[in-house]
Coordinates of C-alpha atoms and ligand atoms in Angstrom, one line a residue:
M25 CA 21.8 2.5 17.1
D26 CA 18.3 3.9 17.7
K27 CA 14.9 2.8 16.5
A28 CA 14.8 5.2 13.5
S29 CA 18.1 4.0 12.1
A30 CA 17.2 0.4 12.7
L31 CA 14.1 0.9 10.7
R32 CA 15.9 2.6 7.9
Q33 CA 19.0 0.6 7.8
Y34 CA 17.5 -2.9 8.0
F35 CA 14.0 -2.5 6.7
G36 CA 14.4 0.5 4.4
H37 CA 11.4 2.4 5.8
S38 CA 11.6 6.1 6.5
S39 CA 8.9 6.2 9.2
F40 CA 6.8 4.1 11.4
R41 CA 3.2 3.4 10.7
P42 CA 0.4 4.4 13.1
G43 CA 0.7 2.4 16.3
Q44 CA 4.1 0.9 15.5
E45 CA 6.1 3.5 17.3
R46 CA 4.2 3.4 20.5
L47 CA 4.5 -0.3 20.7
V48 CA 8.3 -0.2 20.0
D49 CA 8.8 2.6 22.6
G50 CA 6.8 0.6 25.2
I51 CA 8.8 -2.5 24.6
L52 CA 12.1 -0.7 24.6
S53 CA 11.2 0.9 27.9
G54 CA 10.7 -2.6 29.4
R55 CA 6.9 -2.8 29.4
D56 CA 4.7 -5.6 28.1
A57 CA 2.7 -4.8 25.0
L58 CA -0.5 -5.8 23.2
G59 CA -0.7 -4.8 19.6
I60 CA -4.0 -5.2 17.7
M61 CA -3.6 -4.2 14.1
P62 CA -5.2 -5.4 10.9
T63 CA -3.5 -8.0 8.6
G64 CA -0.8 -6.1 6.7
G65 CA -0.7 -3.4 9.4
G66 CA 2.9 -4.1 10.1
K67 CA 2.9 -6.1 13.4
S68 CA 6.2 -7.9 12.7
L69 CA 8.2 -4.7 12.8
C70 CA 6.9 -4.0 16.3
Y71 CA 9.0 -6.8 17.7
Q72 CA 11.7 -6.9 15.0
V73 CA 12.9 -3.4 15.6
P74 CA 13.2 -3.9 19.4
A75 CA 14.9 -7.2 18.8
L76 CA 17.7 -5.3 17.1
L77 CA 18.1 -2.9 20.0
L78 CA 17.5 -5.0 23.1
P79 CA 20.6 -6.7 24.7
G80 CA 19.4 -10.3 24.7
L81 CA 17.6 -12.7 22.4
T82 CA 14.1 -12.2 21.0
L83 CA 12.0 -15.3 20.9
V84 CA 9.0 -15.3 18.6
V85 CA 6.2 -17.7 19.1
S86 CA 4.5 -18.3 15.8
P87 CA 1.9 -20.9 14.9
L88 CA 2.8 -21.9 11.4
I89 CA 5.9 -23.4 9.8
S90 CA 5.5 -21.6 6.5
L91 CA 5.2 -18.3 8.2
M92 CA 8.3 -18.8 10.2
K93 CA 10.3 -19.9 7.2
D94 CA 9.2 -16.8 5.3
Q95 CA 9.9 -14.3 8.1
V96 CA 13.3 -15.7 8.7
A97 CA 14.0 -15.6 5.0
A98 CA 12.9 -11.9 4.9
L99 CA 15.0 -11.0 7.9
T100 CA 18.0 -12.8 6.6
A101 CA 17.6 -10.9 3.3
A102 CA 17.5 -7.7 5.3
G103 CA 20.7 -8.6 7.1
V104 CA 19.1 -9.5 10.5
P105 CA 20.5 -12.8 11.9
A106 CA 17.5 -15.0 12.6
A107 CA 16.6 -18.7 12.7
F108 CA 13.6 -20.9 13.4
F109 CA 12.9 -24.1 15.2
N110 CA 10.2 -26.4 14.0
S111 CA 9.4 -30.0 13.2
S112 CA 10.2 -29.7 9.5
Q113 CA 14.0 -29.5 10.2
T114 CA 16.6 -32.2 9.8
L115 CA 18.7 -33.1 12.8
E116 CA 21.7 -31.2 11.4
E117 CA 19.6 -28.0 10.8
Y118 CA 18.3 -28.4 14.3
Q119 CA 21.7 -28.8 15.8
E120 CA 23.0 -25.8 13.9
V121 CA 20.3 -23.6 15.3
F122 CA 21.1 -25.0 18.7
R123 CA 24.7 -24.1 18.4
G124 CA 23.9 -20.7 17.0
I125 CA 21.8 -19.8 20.0
R126 CA 24.5 -20.9 22.4
S127 CA 27.0 -18.7 20.5
R128 CA 24.5 -15.8 20.4
A129 CA 24.6 -15.7 16.7
Y130 CA 20.9 -14.6 16.3
R131 CA 18.9 -11.6 17.2
L132 CA 15.6 -13.4 16.7
V133 CA 14.6 -17.1 16.9
Y134 CA 11.1 -18.2 15.8
V135 CA 9.5 -21.2 17.5
A136 CA 6.3 -23.2 17.2
P137 CA 4.3 -23.1 20.4
E138 CA 4.6 -26.9 20.8
R139 CA 8.4 -26.5 21.0
L140 CA 8.1 -24.6 24.3
E141 CA 7.0 -27.8 26.0
N142 CA 10.1 -29.6 24.9
P143 CA 12.4 -30.1 27.9
R144 CA 15.6 -29.8 26.0
F145 CA 14.5 -26.5 24.4
A146 CA 13.3 -25.2 27.8
Q147 CA 16.7 -26.1 29.3
L148 CA 18.6 -24.4 26.5
M149 CA 16.5 -21.2 26.9
A150 CA 16.8 -21.2 30.6
Q151 CA 20.5 -20.5 30.1
Q152 CA 20.0 -17.7 27.6
D153 CA 19.5 -14.1 28.1
V154 CA 16.0 -13.7 26.6
S155 CA 15.0 -10.0 26.4
L156 CA 11.7 -10.3 24.6
L157 CA 9.1 -13.0 24.1
A158 CA 6.9 -12.0 21.2
V159 CA 3.7 -13.9 20.6
D160 CA 2.4 -13.6 17.1
E161 CA -1.1 -14.5 16.1
A162 CA -1.9 -14.3 19.8
H163 CA -5.6 -14.9 19.3
C164 CA -4.7 -18.6 19.0
I165 CA -4.7 -18.5 22.8
S166 CA -8.4 -17.9 23.0
Q167 CA -11.0 -20.6 23.0
W168 CA -13.4 -17.9 21.7
G169 CA -11.3 -17.3 18.6
Q170 CA -11.4 -19.6 15.7
D171 CA -7.8 -20.7 15.7
F172 CA -7.5 -21.9 19.2
R173 CA -4.2 -23.8 19.9
P174 CA -4.0 -25.4 23.3
S175 CA -0.2 -25.2 23.3
Y176 CA -0.5 -21.4 23.4
L177 CA -1.7 -21.8 27.0
K178 CA 1.7 -23.0 28.0
I179 CA 3.5 -19.8 27.0
A180 CA 3.1 -18.0 30.3
D181 CA 4.5 -21.0 32.2
F182 CA 7.4 -21.2 29.8
S183 CA 8.3 -17.5 30.3
A184 CA 8.0 -17.8 34.1
N185 CA 10.6 -20.5 34.0
L186 CA 13.3 -18.5 32.2
C187 CA 16.0 -17.1 34.4
R188 CA 14.4 -13.7 34.3
R189 CA 11.0 -12.9 33.0
P190 CA 11.3 -11.3 29.6
I191 CA 9.3 -8.5 28.2
M192 CA 6.1 -10.0 26.8
A193 CA 4.5 -8.7 23.7
A194 CA 1.4 -10.1 22.0
F195 CA 0.1 -9.3 18.5
T196 CA -3.1 -10.2 16.6
A197 CA -5.5 -8.9 14.0
T198 CA -8.5 -10.2 15.9
A199 CA -10.3 -7.3 17.4
T200 CA -13.0 -8.5 19.7
A201 CA -12.8 -7.4 23.3
R202 CA -13.3 -10.9 24.6
V203 CA -10.2 -12.2 22.7
Q204 CA -8.2 -9.2 23.9
E205 CA -9.0 -9.9 27.5
D206 CA -8.2 -13.6 27.0
I207 CA -4.8 -12.7 25.7
V208 CA -4.0 -10.4 28.6
T209 CA -5.1 -13.0 31.2
Q210 CA -3.7 -16.1 29.6
L211 CA -0.3 -14.6 28.8
A212 CA -0.3 -12.9 32.2
L213 CA 0.7 -9.6 30.6
Q214 CA 1.5 -6.9 33.1
R215 CA 0.0 -3.5 32.5
P216 CA 0.7 -3.8 28.8
V217 CA 1.0 -0.8 26.5
R218 CA -2.1 -1.4 24.4
V219 CA -2.3 -0.2 20.8
V220 CA -5.4 -0.8 18.8
T221 CA -5.1 0.8 15.4
G222 CA -7.9 1.3 12.9
F223 CA -9.1 -1.8 11.1
D224 CA -9.7 -0.2 7.8
R225 CA -7.7 -1.3 4.8
P226 CA -8.3 1.5 2.3
N227 CA -6.5 -0.2 -0.5
L228 CA -8.9 -3.2 -0.5
F229 CA -11.9 -3.0 -2.7
F230 CA -14.8 -5.1 -1.4
D231 CA -17.6 -6.6 -3.4
V232 CA -20.3 -9.3 -3.1
Q233 CA -21.7 -10.8 -6.2
R234 CA -24.5 -13.3 -6.8
P235 CA -23.6 -14.8 -10.1
R236 CA -26.0 -17.3 -11.7
H237 CA -23.1 -19.5 -12.5
K238 CA -20.3 -19.2 -10.0
L239 CA -17.7 -21.1 -12.0
S240 CA -18.0 -18.9 -15.1
A241 CA -18.1 -15.8 -12.9
L242 CA -14.9 -16.9 -11.3
L243 CA -13.2 -17.7 -14.6
S244 CA -14.0 -14.3 -16.0
L245 CA -12.9 -12.5 -12.8
I246 CA -9.5 -14.3 -13.0
A247 CA -9.3 -13.7 -16.8
Q248 CA -9.7 -10.0 -16.1
R249 CA -6.6 -10.1 -13.9
P250 CA -3.9 -11.7 -16.1
G251 CA -0.6 -12.5 -14.4
K252 CA -1.9 -11.3 -11.0
S253 CA -1.5 -13.5 -7.9
G254 CA -4.6 -14.4 -6.0
I255 CA -6.3 -16.8 -3.7
V256 CA -9.7 -18.5 -4.2
Y257 CA -11.2 -19.7 -1.0
C258 CA -13.7 -22.6 -1.0
A259 CA -15.8 -23.9 1.9
T260 CA -15.0 -27.6 1.4
R261 CA -12.2 -29.8 0.1
S262 CA -14.4 -31.1 -2.7
A263 CA -15.1 -27.6 -3.9
V264 CA -11.4 -26.9 -3.9
E265 CA -10.9 -30.0 -6.1
R266 CA -13.7 -29.0 -8.5
V267 CA -12.6 -25.4 -8.9
W268 CA -8.9 -26.3 -9.1
T269 CA -9.6 -28.8 -11.9
A270 CA -11.7 -26.3 -13.8
L271 CA -9.1 -23.5 -13.5
N272 CA -6.4 -25.7 -14.9
E273 CA -8.6 -26.9 -17.7
H274 CA -9.1 -23.3 -18.7
G275 CA -5.3 -22.7 -18.8
I276 CA -5.1 -20.8 -15.5
P277 CA -2.0 -22.0 -13.5
A278 CA -3.5 -22.8 -10.2
A279 CA -2.3 -24.7 -7.1
R280 CA -4.5 -26.3 -4.5
Y281 CA -4.4 -26.6 -0.7
H282 CA -6.5 -28.4 1.8
A283 CA -6.1 -30.6 4.9
G284 CA -6.8 -33.7 2.9
L285 CA -3.6 -33.5 0.9
P286 CA -0.4 -35.1 2.1
E287 CA 1.8 -32.7 4.0
E288 CA 4.5 -32.9 1.3
E289 CA 2.1 -31.9 -1.5
R290 CA 0.7 -29.1 0.6
R291 CA 4.2 -27.7 1.1
A292 CA 5.1 -28.0 -2.6
N293 CA 1.9 -26.3 -3.6
Q294 CA 2.4 -23.5 -1.2
D295 CA 5.9 -23.0 -2.5
D296 CA 4.6 -22.9 -6.1
F297 CA 2.3 -20.1 -5.1
Q298 CA 4.8 -18.2 -2.9
F299 CA 7.4 -18.3 -5.6
D300 CA 4.9 -17.1 -8.3
R301 CA 5.2 -20.3 -10.3
R302 CA 1.5 -20.6 -10.0
A303 CA -0.5 -17.4 -9.9
V304 CA -3.6 -18.7 -8.2
M305 CA -4.1 -20.7 -5.1
V306 CA -7.4 -22.6 -4.6
A307 CA -7.8 -23.5 -0.9
T308 CA -9.9 -24.1 2.1
N309 CA -9.4 -22.0 5.1
A310 CA -6.6 -24.4 6.1
F311 CA -4.4 -22.2 3.9
G312 CA -3.0 -19.0 5.0
M313 CA -3.1 -18.1 8.6
G314 CA -0.1 -15.9 8.8
I315 CA 0.8 -16.2 5.2
D316 CA 3.1 -13.3 4.3
K317 CA 2.9 -13.2 0.5
S318 CA 2.7 -9.5 0.1
N319 CA 1.8 -9.3 -3.6
V320 CA -1.6 -11.1 -3.5
S321 CA -3.7 -8.9 -5.6
F322 CA -7.1 -10.6 -5.2
V323 CA -8.9 -12.9 -2.8
I324 CA -12.1 -14.4 -4.2
H325 CA -14.4 -16.3 -1.9
Y326 CA -16.1 -19.0 -3.9
N327 CA -18.3 -19.7 -0.9
M328 CA -19.4 -17.5 2.0
P329 CA -17.2 -18.2 5.1
K330 CA -18.7 -18.9 8.5
N331 CA -18.3 -15.5 10.0
L332 CA -17.2 -12.0 9.2
E333 CA -14.0 -12.2 11.3
A334 CA -12.9 -15.2 9.2
Y335 CA -13.9 -13.4 6.1
Y336 CA -12.0 -10.2 6.9
Q337 CA -8.9 -12.2 7.9
E338 CA -8.9 -14.2 4.7
A339 CA -9.8 -11.3 2.4
G340 CA -7.1 -9.3 4.2
R341 CA -4.4 -11.5 2.8
A342 CA -4.8 -9.4 -0.4
G343 CA -2.9 -6.2 -0.8
R344 CA -0.4 -6.4 2.0
D345 CA 2.1 -4.5 0.0
G346 CA -0.3 -1.5 0.1
E347 CA -1.3 -1.8 -3.6
A348 CA -4.9 -1.7 -4.7
A349 CA -6.4 -5.2 -4.4
D350 CA -9.8 -6.8 -4.7
C351 CA -11.8 -8.9 -2.2
I352 CA -14.8 -10.4 -3.9
L353 CA -17.3 -12.8 -2.4
L354 CA -19.4 -15.0 -4.7
Y355 CA -22.5 -15.5 -2.7
S356 CA -25.3 -18.0 -3.2
P357 CA -28.0 -18.9 -0.7
G358 CA -26.7 -22.5 -0.7
D359 CA -23.6 -21.2 1.1
V360 CA -25.7 -20.5 4.2
T361 CA -26.8 -24.2 4.2
T362 CA -23.2 -25.4 3.9
A363 CA -22.0 -23.1 6.6
R364 CA -24.7 -24.2 8.9
Y365 CA -23.8 -27.8 8.2
L366 CA -20.1 -27.1 8.9
I367 CA -21.0 -25.4 12.2
D368 CA -23.3 -28.3 13.3
H369 CA -20.8 -30.9 12.4
S370 CA -17.6 -29.2 13.6
A371 CA -15.6 -31.7 15.6
D372 CA -13.7 -29.4 17.9
G373 CA -14.9 -28.6 21.4
S374 CA -15.1 -32.3 22.3
E375 CA -13.5 -31.5 25.7
L376 CA -16.3 -29.0 26.4
T377 CA -19.3 -29.7 28.5
Q378 CA -22.5 -30.1 26.7
E379 CA -23.8 -26.8 27.9
A380 CA -20.6 -24.9 26.8
H381 CA -20.8 -26.7 23.5
H382 CA -24.3 -25.6 23.0
A383 CA -23.4 -22.0 23.8
L384 CA -20.5 -22.1 21.4
R385 CA -22.7 -23.3 18.6
R386 CA -25.3 -20.7 19.3
M387 CA -22.6 -18.0 19.1
E388 CA -21.5 -19.4 15.8
Q389 CA -25.0 -19.3 14.4
D390 CA -25.2 -15.7 15.4
R391 CA -21.9 -14.9 13.7
L392 CA -23.2 -16.7 10.6
A393 CA -26.2 -14.4 10.6
V394 CA -23.9 -11.4 10.6
M395 CA -21.9 -12.8 7.7
T396 CA -25.1 -13.5 5.8
D397 CA -26.3 -9.9 6.4
Y398 CA -23.0 -8.7 4.9
C399 CA -23.8 -10.6 1.7
K400 CA -27.2 -9.2 1.4
T401 CA -26.8 -5.6 2.4
D402 CA -26.9 -2.7 0.0
R403 CA -25.1 -0.4 2.3
C404 CA -21.4 0.3 2.1
L405 CA -19.6 -3.0 2.6
R406 CA -16.6 -1.4 4.3
G407 CA -18.9 0.3 6.6
A408 CA -20.6 -3.0 7.5
I409 CA -17.2 -4.5 8.3
L410 CA -16.0 -1.6 10.4
D411 CA -19.3 -1.5 12.3
H412 CA -18.8 -5.0 13.3
F413 CA -15.4 -4.2 14.7
G414 CA -16.9 -1.2 16.5
Q415 CA -15.0 1.4 14.4
D416 CA -16.4 4.7 13.1
H417 CA -16.5 5.4 9.4
A418 CA -17.9 7.6 6.7
D419 CA -21.3 6.7 5.3
S420 CA -19.9 5.7 2.0
C421 CA -16.3 4.6 1.2
G422 CA -16.5 5.0 -2.6
N423 CA -14.3 1.9 -2.9
C424 CA -16.7 -1.0 -2.6
G425 CA -19.1 -2.7 -4.9
N426 CA -22.1 -1.2 -3.1
C427 CA -20.7 2.4 -3.1
Q428 CA -19.8 2.1 -6.8
G429 CA -22.7 -0.1 -7.9
I430 CA -25.7 1.3 -9.5
F431 CA -28.9 0.2 -7.8
E432 CA -32.2 -0.2 -9.7
E433 CA -35.5 -0.5 -8.1
A434 CA -37.6 -3.2 -9.7
D435 CA -41.3 -3.7 -9.2
I436 CA -41.7 -7.3 -8.1
T437 CA -45.4 -7.2 -7.1
V438 CA -46.4 -10.0 -9.4
P439 CA -43.8 -12.6 -8.3
A440 CA -44.4 -11.5 -4.7
Q441 CA -48.1 -12.3 -5.0
M442 CA -47.3 -15.7 -6.5
I443 CA -45.0 -16.5 -3.6
L444 CA -47.2 -15.3 -0.9
S445 CA -50.2 -17.0 -2.4
C446 CA -48.3 -20.2 -2.6
V447 CA -47.3 -20.1 1.0
K448 CA -50.9 -19.6 2.0
R449 CA -52.3 -22.3 -0.3
V450 CA -49.8 -24.9 0.9
R451 CA -50.7 -24.1 4.4
D452 CA -54.4 -24.3 3.6
R453 CA -54.0 -27.7 1.8
L454 CA -51.8 -29.4 4.5
G455 CA -53.0 -27.7 7.6
Y456 CA -49.4 -26.9 8.6
H457 CA -46.5 -24.7 7.4
V458 CA -43.5 -26.1 5.4
G459 CA -40.0 -24.8 4.7
A460 CA -39.0 -22.4 2.0
S461 CA -37.4 -25.0 -0.1
L462 CA -40.7 -27.0 -0.5
V463 CA -42.5 -23.8 -1.3
S464 CA -39.9 -23.1 -4.0
Q465 CA -40.3 -26.5 -5.4
V466 CA -44.0 -26.1 -5.7
L467 CA -43.6 -22.7 -7.4
R468 CA -41.0 -24.1 -9.8
G469 CA -43.1 -27.1 -10.7
S470 CA -40.8 -29.7 -9.2
K471 CA -41.6 -33.4 -9.6
N472 CA -39.9 -34.1 -6.3
R473 CA -41.4 -37.1 -4.5
R474 CA -42.5 -35.1 -1.5
V475 CA -44.3 -32.6 -3.6
L476 CA -46.2 -35.3 -5.4
E477 CA -46.9 -37.4 -2.3
L478 CA -48.4 -34.4 -0.6
G479 CA -50.5 -33.7 -3.7
L480 CA -49.0 -30.2 -3.9
D481 CA -48.9 -30.5 -7.7
Q482 CA -52.6 -30.1 -7.6
L483 CA -52.4 -26.5 -6.3
P484 CA -53.1 -23.7 -8.7
T485 CA -49.8 -22.1 -7.8
Y486 CA -47.9 -25.3 -8.8
G487 CA -45.4 -24.4 -11.6
L488 CA -46.4 -20.7 -11.6
M489 CA -42.7 -19.7 -11.6
R490 CA -41.3 -22.4 -13.7
D491 CA -39.2 -19.9 -15.7
T492 CA -37.7 -18.3 -12.6
S493 CA -34.3 -19.6 -11.6
Q494 CA -33.8 -21.0 -8.2
E495 CA -31.4 -18.1 -7.4
Q496 CA -33.8 -15.5 -8.5
L497 CA -36.6 -17.1 -6.5
R498 CA -34.3 -17.1 -3.4
A499 CA -33.5 -13.4 -4.0
Y500 CA -37.3 -12.7 -4.1
L501 CA -37.7 -14.6 -0.8
D502 CA -34.8 -12.7 0.8
C503 CA -36.4 -9.5 -0.3
L504 CA -39.9 -10.4 1.0
S505 CA -38.3 -11.5 4.3
S506 CA -36.3 -8.3 4.7
Q507 CA -39.6 -6.4 4.3
G508 CA -41.4 -8.6 6.8
L509 CA -43.8 -10.0 4.3
V510 CA -42.7 -13.5 5.2
F511 CA -40.6 -14.8 8.1
T512 CA -39.1 -18.1 9.1
D513 CA -40.4 -19.6 12.3
P514 CA -37.1 -20.2 14.2
E515 CA -38.3 -23.2 16.0
H516 CA -39.6 -25.3 13.1
A517 CA -37.7 -23.5 10.3
T518 CA -41.0 -23.1 8.4
L519 CA -41.9 -20.2 6.2
R520 CA -44.9 -18.1 7.3
L521 CA -46.7 -15.1 6.1
G522 CA -45.8 -11.8 7.8
P523 CA -48.2 -9.1 8.9
G524 CA -47.9 -7.1 5.6
A525 CA -48.7 -10.1 3.4
G526 CA -52.5 -9.5 3.3
G527 CA -52.0 -6.0 1.8
V528 CA -50.1 -7.4 -1.1
L529 CA -52.4 -10.4 -1.6
F530 CA -55.8 -8.7 -1.2
R531 CA -55.4 -4.9 -1.4
G532 CA -53.1 -4.5 -4.4
E533 CA -50.1 -3.0 -2.5
R534 CA -46.9 -2.9 -4.5
V535 CA -43.6 -4.6 -3.7
T536 CA -40.3 -3.3 -4.9
M537 CA -36.8 -4.7 -4.8
T538 CA -33.5 -2.9 -5.1
A539 CA -31.0 -4.9 -7.1
K540 CA -27.4 -4.0 -7.9
V541 CA -26.7 -3.6 -11.6
R542 CA -23.0 -3.4 -12.2
P543 CA -22.1 -2.1 -15.6
A544 CA -18.6 -3.5 -15.4
Q545 CA -19.8 -7.0 -14.7
V546 CA -19.4 -9.3 -17.6
K547 CA -22.4 -11.5 -18.2
P548 CA -21.4 -15.2 -18.4
A549 CA -22.4 -17.0 -21.6
K550 CA -25.2 -19.5 -21.0
N551 CA -24.1 -23.0 -20.0
A552 CA -20.6 -22.4 -21.2
P553 CA -18.1 -21.6 -18.5
E554 CA -15.7 -20.0 -20.9
P555 CA -13.8 -17.0 -19.7
V556 CA -14.9 -13.9 -21.5
A557 CA -12.3 -11.9 -23.4
A558 CA -10.5 -10.0 -20.7
P559 CA -10.4 -6.2 -20.8
A560 CA -6.8 -5.1 -20.8
A561 CA -5.3 -4.6 -17.3
P562 CA -3.4 -1.3 -16.9
A563 CA 0.1 -2.1 -18.1
D564 CA 3.2 -1.6 -16.0
S565 CA 5.5 1.0 -17.3
E566 CA 8.4 -0.3 -19.3
L567 CA 10.8 0.4 -16.4
L568 CA 8.6 -1.3 -13.9
S569 CA 8.3 -4.4 -16.0
A570 CA 12.1 -4.5 -16.4
L571 CA 12.6 -4.1 -12.6
K572 CA 10.1 -7.0 -12.1
A573 CA 12.0 -9.2 -14.5
E574 CA 15.2 -8.4 -12.7
R575 CA 13.6 -9.2 -9.4
A576 CA 12.4 -12.6 -10.8
R577 CA 15.9 -13.4 -12.0
L578 CA 17.5 -12.5 -8.6
A579 CA 14.9 -14.4 -6.7
R580 CA 15.6 -17.5 -8.8
R581 CA 19.3 -17.0 -8.3
D582 CA 19.0 -16.8 -4.5
G583 CA 16.2 -19.4 -4.2
V584 CA 13.8 -17.0 -2.5
P585 CA 10.3 -15.8 -3.4
A586 CA 10.3 -12.7 -5.4
Y587 CA 8.6 -10.5 -2.8
I588 CA 11.5 -11.3 -0.4
V589 CA 13.9 -9.5 -2.8
F590 CA 11.6 -6.4 -3.0
S591 CA 7.9 -5.9 -2.7
N592 CA 5.7 -4.6 -5.5
A593 CA 5.3 -1.4 -3.6
T594 CA 9.1 -1.0 -3.4
L595 CA 9.5 -1.6 -7.1
A596 CA 6.8 0.9 -7.9
D597 CA 8.5 3.5 -5.8
M598 CA 11.8 2.6 -7.4
A599 CA 10.4 3.0 -10.9
A600 CA 8.9 6.4 -9.9
K601 CA 12.2 7.7 -8.3
A602 CA 14.5 6.1 -10.9
P603 CA 17.5 6.4 -8.6
D604 CA 20.9 6.8 -10.3
S605 CA 23.2 6.1 -7.3
L606 CA 23.3 3.8 -4.2
E607 CA 22.5 6.9 -2.1
A608 CA 19.4 7.7 -4.1
L609 CA 18.4 4.0 -4.1
L610 CA 18.4 4.0 -0.3
Q611 CA 15.7 6.7 -0.4
V612 CA 13.3 4.2 -2.0
S613 CA 10.8 2.8 0.5
G614 CA 11.7 -0.8 1.4
V615 CA 15.4 -0.6 0.5
G616 CA 17.6 -1.1 3.5
E617 CA 21.4 -1.2 3.6
V618 CA 21.8 -4.9 3.3
K619 CA 19.5 -5.2 0.4
A620 CA 21.0 -2.2 -1.3
A621 CA 24.4 -3.9 -1.0
R622 CA 23.1 -7.2 -2.2
Y623 CA 20.9 -6.1 -5.1
G624 CA 21.6 -2.4 -5.6
E625 CA 24.0 -2.6 -8.5
E626 CA 21.7 -5.0 -10.5
F627 CA 18.7 -2.7 -10.2
L628 CA 20.7 0.5 -10.8
A629 CA 22.0 -1.1 -14.0
V630 CA 18.5 -1.8 -15.2
I631 CA 17.4 1.8 -14.4
A632 CA 20.5 3.2 -16.1
A633 CA 19.9 1.2 -19.2
R634 CA 16.5 2.7 -19.6
C635 CA 16.7 6.3 -18.4
Ligands
LIG10 P1 1.0 -8.0 9.8 O1 1.9 -9.0 10.5 O2 0.5 -7.0 10.7 O3 -0.1 -8.6 9.0 P2 3.5 -7.4 8.4 O4 4.3 -7.2 9.6 O5 3.6 -8.7 7.7 O6 1.9 -7.2 8.8 O7 3.7 -6.2 7.4 C1 3.0 -6.1 6.2 C2 3.7 -5.2 5.2 O8 3.9 -3.9 5.7 C3 5.1 -5.7 5.0 O9 5.3 -5.9 3.6 C4 6.0 -4.7 5.6 O10 7.2 -4.6 4.8 C5 5.2 -3.4 5.4 N1 5.5 -2.4 6.5 C6 5.5 -2.6 7.8 N2 5.9 -1.5 8.5 C7 6.1 -0.6 7.6 C8 6.5 0.8 7.6 N3 6.7 1.5 8.8 N4 6.7 1.5 6.4 C9 6.5 0.8 5.3 N5 6.1 -0.4 5.1 C10 5.9 -1.2 6.3
LIG11 MG1 1.9 -11.0 11.0
LIG12 ZN1 -18.3 1.4 0.4

């Protein structure tokens, strides 16, 4: 068998994607490999195809139990003998895998990194012919990445202790040069074939929204996507609880996931989501590294994440099947405060020296600033992301909120004068500068104790902007700051007048602000977080719906998630081609021989009944 027939026969794909073939060739020729591809880029195939062709076993190190389970289920469904080893197994299951390895029953075995340190496992492996050691989510080896796992550092030792050093191949979606170098050094890769593919995910639509009321905005976004599977990421556990409760109260079947829930419930909730029993998952970032649910059609961030790498990774869990999907970030300035708090109070790094700790924190603050810029920019959002990963791109992608949005320029001279004058008057009254939040409180006429104690309610600017919402006021402040009319003194975090402020205050200079007006956006009703009537989503064709129903039935019958039977992309291709024979069915992208044999007749019958 050669690589092309392995690809077709087992995975049902007619060609490799960019980058895959070079990695497969490199590995098959005996070289180490490093594959950097975006989420959904198809990294798994780069070691799964060689696993079918190399003489010995392929061992895959993978960080998460759910991921392993899923990959093994998918491989088994495709007819590739595979198994996994992890802490969730019973003794019998464990022994069965042990025996299977001894009798060479598997092509691939997935293991958690901790397992490599287990002496019995190491002993077993020392007696096997291991051809390839594939390290998935390899960025976990880097202290500079966000998912550092100390046990990844043991991989190189483990591989050196096998009876012969296997080919080593590492894969990740994290692009920074520093992490790449760390992977090469820590895994001791030897002259690896290196493939870095483009990071763009053209099927993802990116948008940042600044809703006045996040919960109603979220409810209407979900209501506009009936029956679609999606993830809502929140910054904290308490936000997950709040949002999850609200969604369920509004009749949206949602599951929740965060580190505060018992292991058992987490697993059950994840299954509910994977098996499409609940369409929406509300979670912290604890959910999802390596999640392989291919039919996620939207990822909404209820809060801004800590950095753009994390955002792109989380958002990238949408649309892995190649279908159009939405990545929407609901931004509010309070998110910056929360993120800063999370950075300052993060527990990890306790083994680091104080100096290293300090440096790490500063780096995280810098990354937060990049993330915040993304939320505020009016440039192409995809462009902003690709810039960050050092990739060239067109000026305008046409498929993001900023490229499609309509921008209006508003004259904000009057509110700008009010704000600048308030900054000046507070300073004159107290003899020192204060932070932006105190200035806002004065402008909005707050009865806050500090305002009253300092006598700021006596200022002529007190309460001048009573009717302006806090969000709006923040937006004005952001705008003034981006034009250099005010700036925040980094040392004391106080708000000061910038060089241009005098012109606005005393010489009548105008100030304008560009704001995005999105015609498609539904305005939430005041105070009432009721989802607005949803515009109809484009309906599936009758045939496609029937194929989906058949998929659901077979998935239930076999006890696997629906996308393990066939992905949405495969069903769409099937509906388009409407095959009338097994031969023709094998031409559908994603239909391999084993799946054709297992499910072919059922799907052909559905098609025959309708065409
Ligand atoms: P990654 O690990 O890089 O995030 P996966 O390996 O999980 O991505 O693959 C993502 C999706 O792409 C899967 O649904 C897979 O079936 C599909 N895929 C991978 N390679 C190909 C290919 N050559 N042709 C068509 N689909 C592919
Ligand atoms: Mg993967
Ligand atoms: Zn764009």
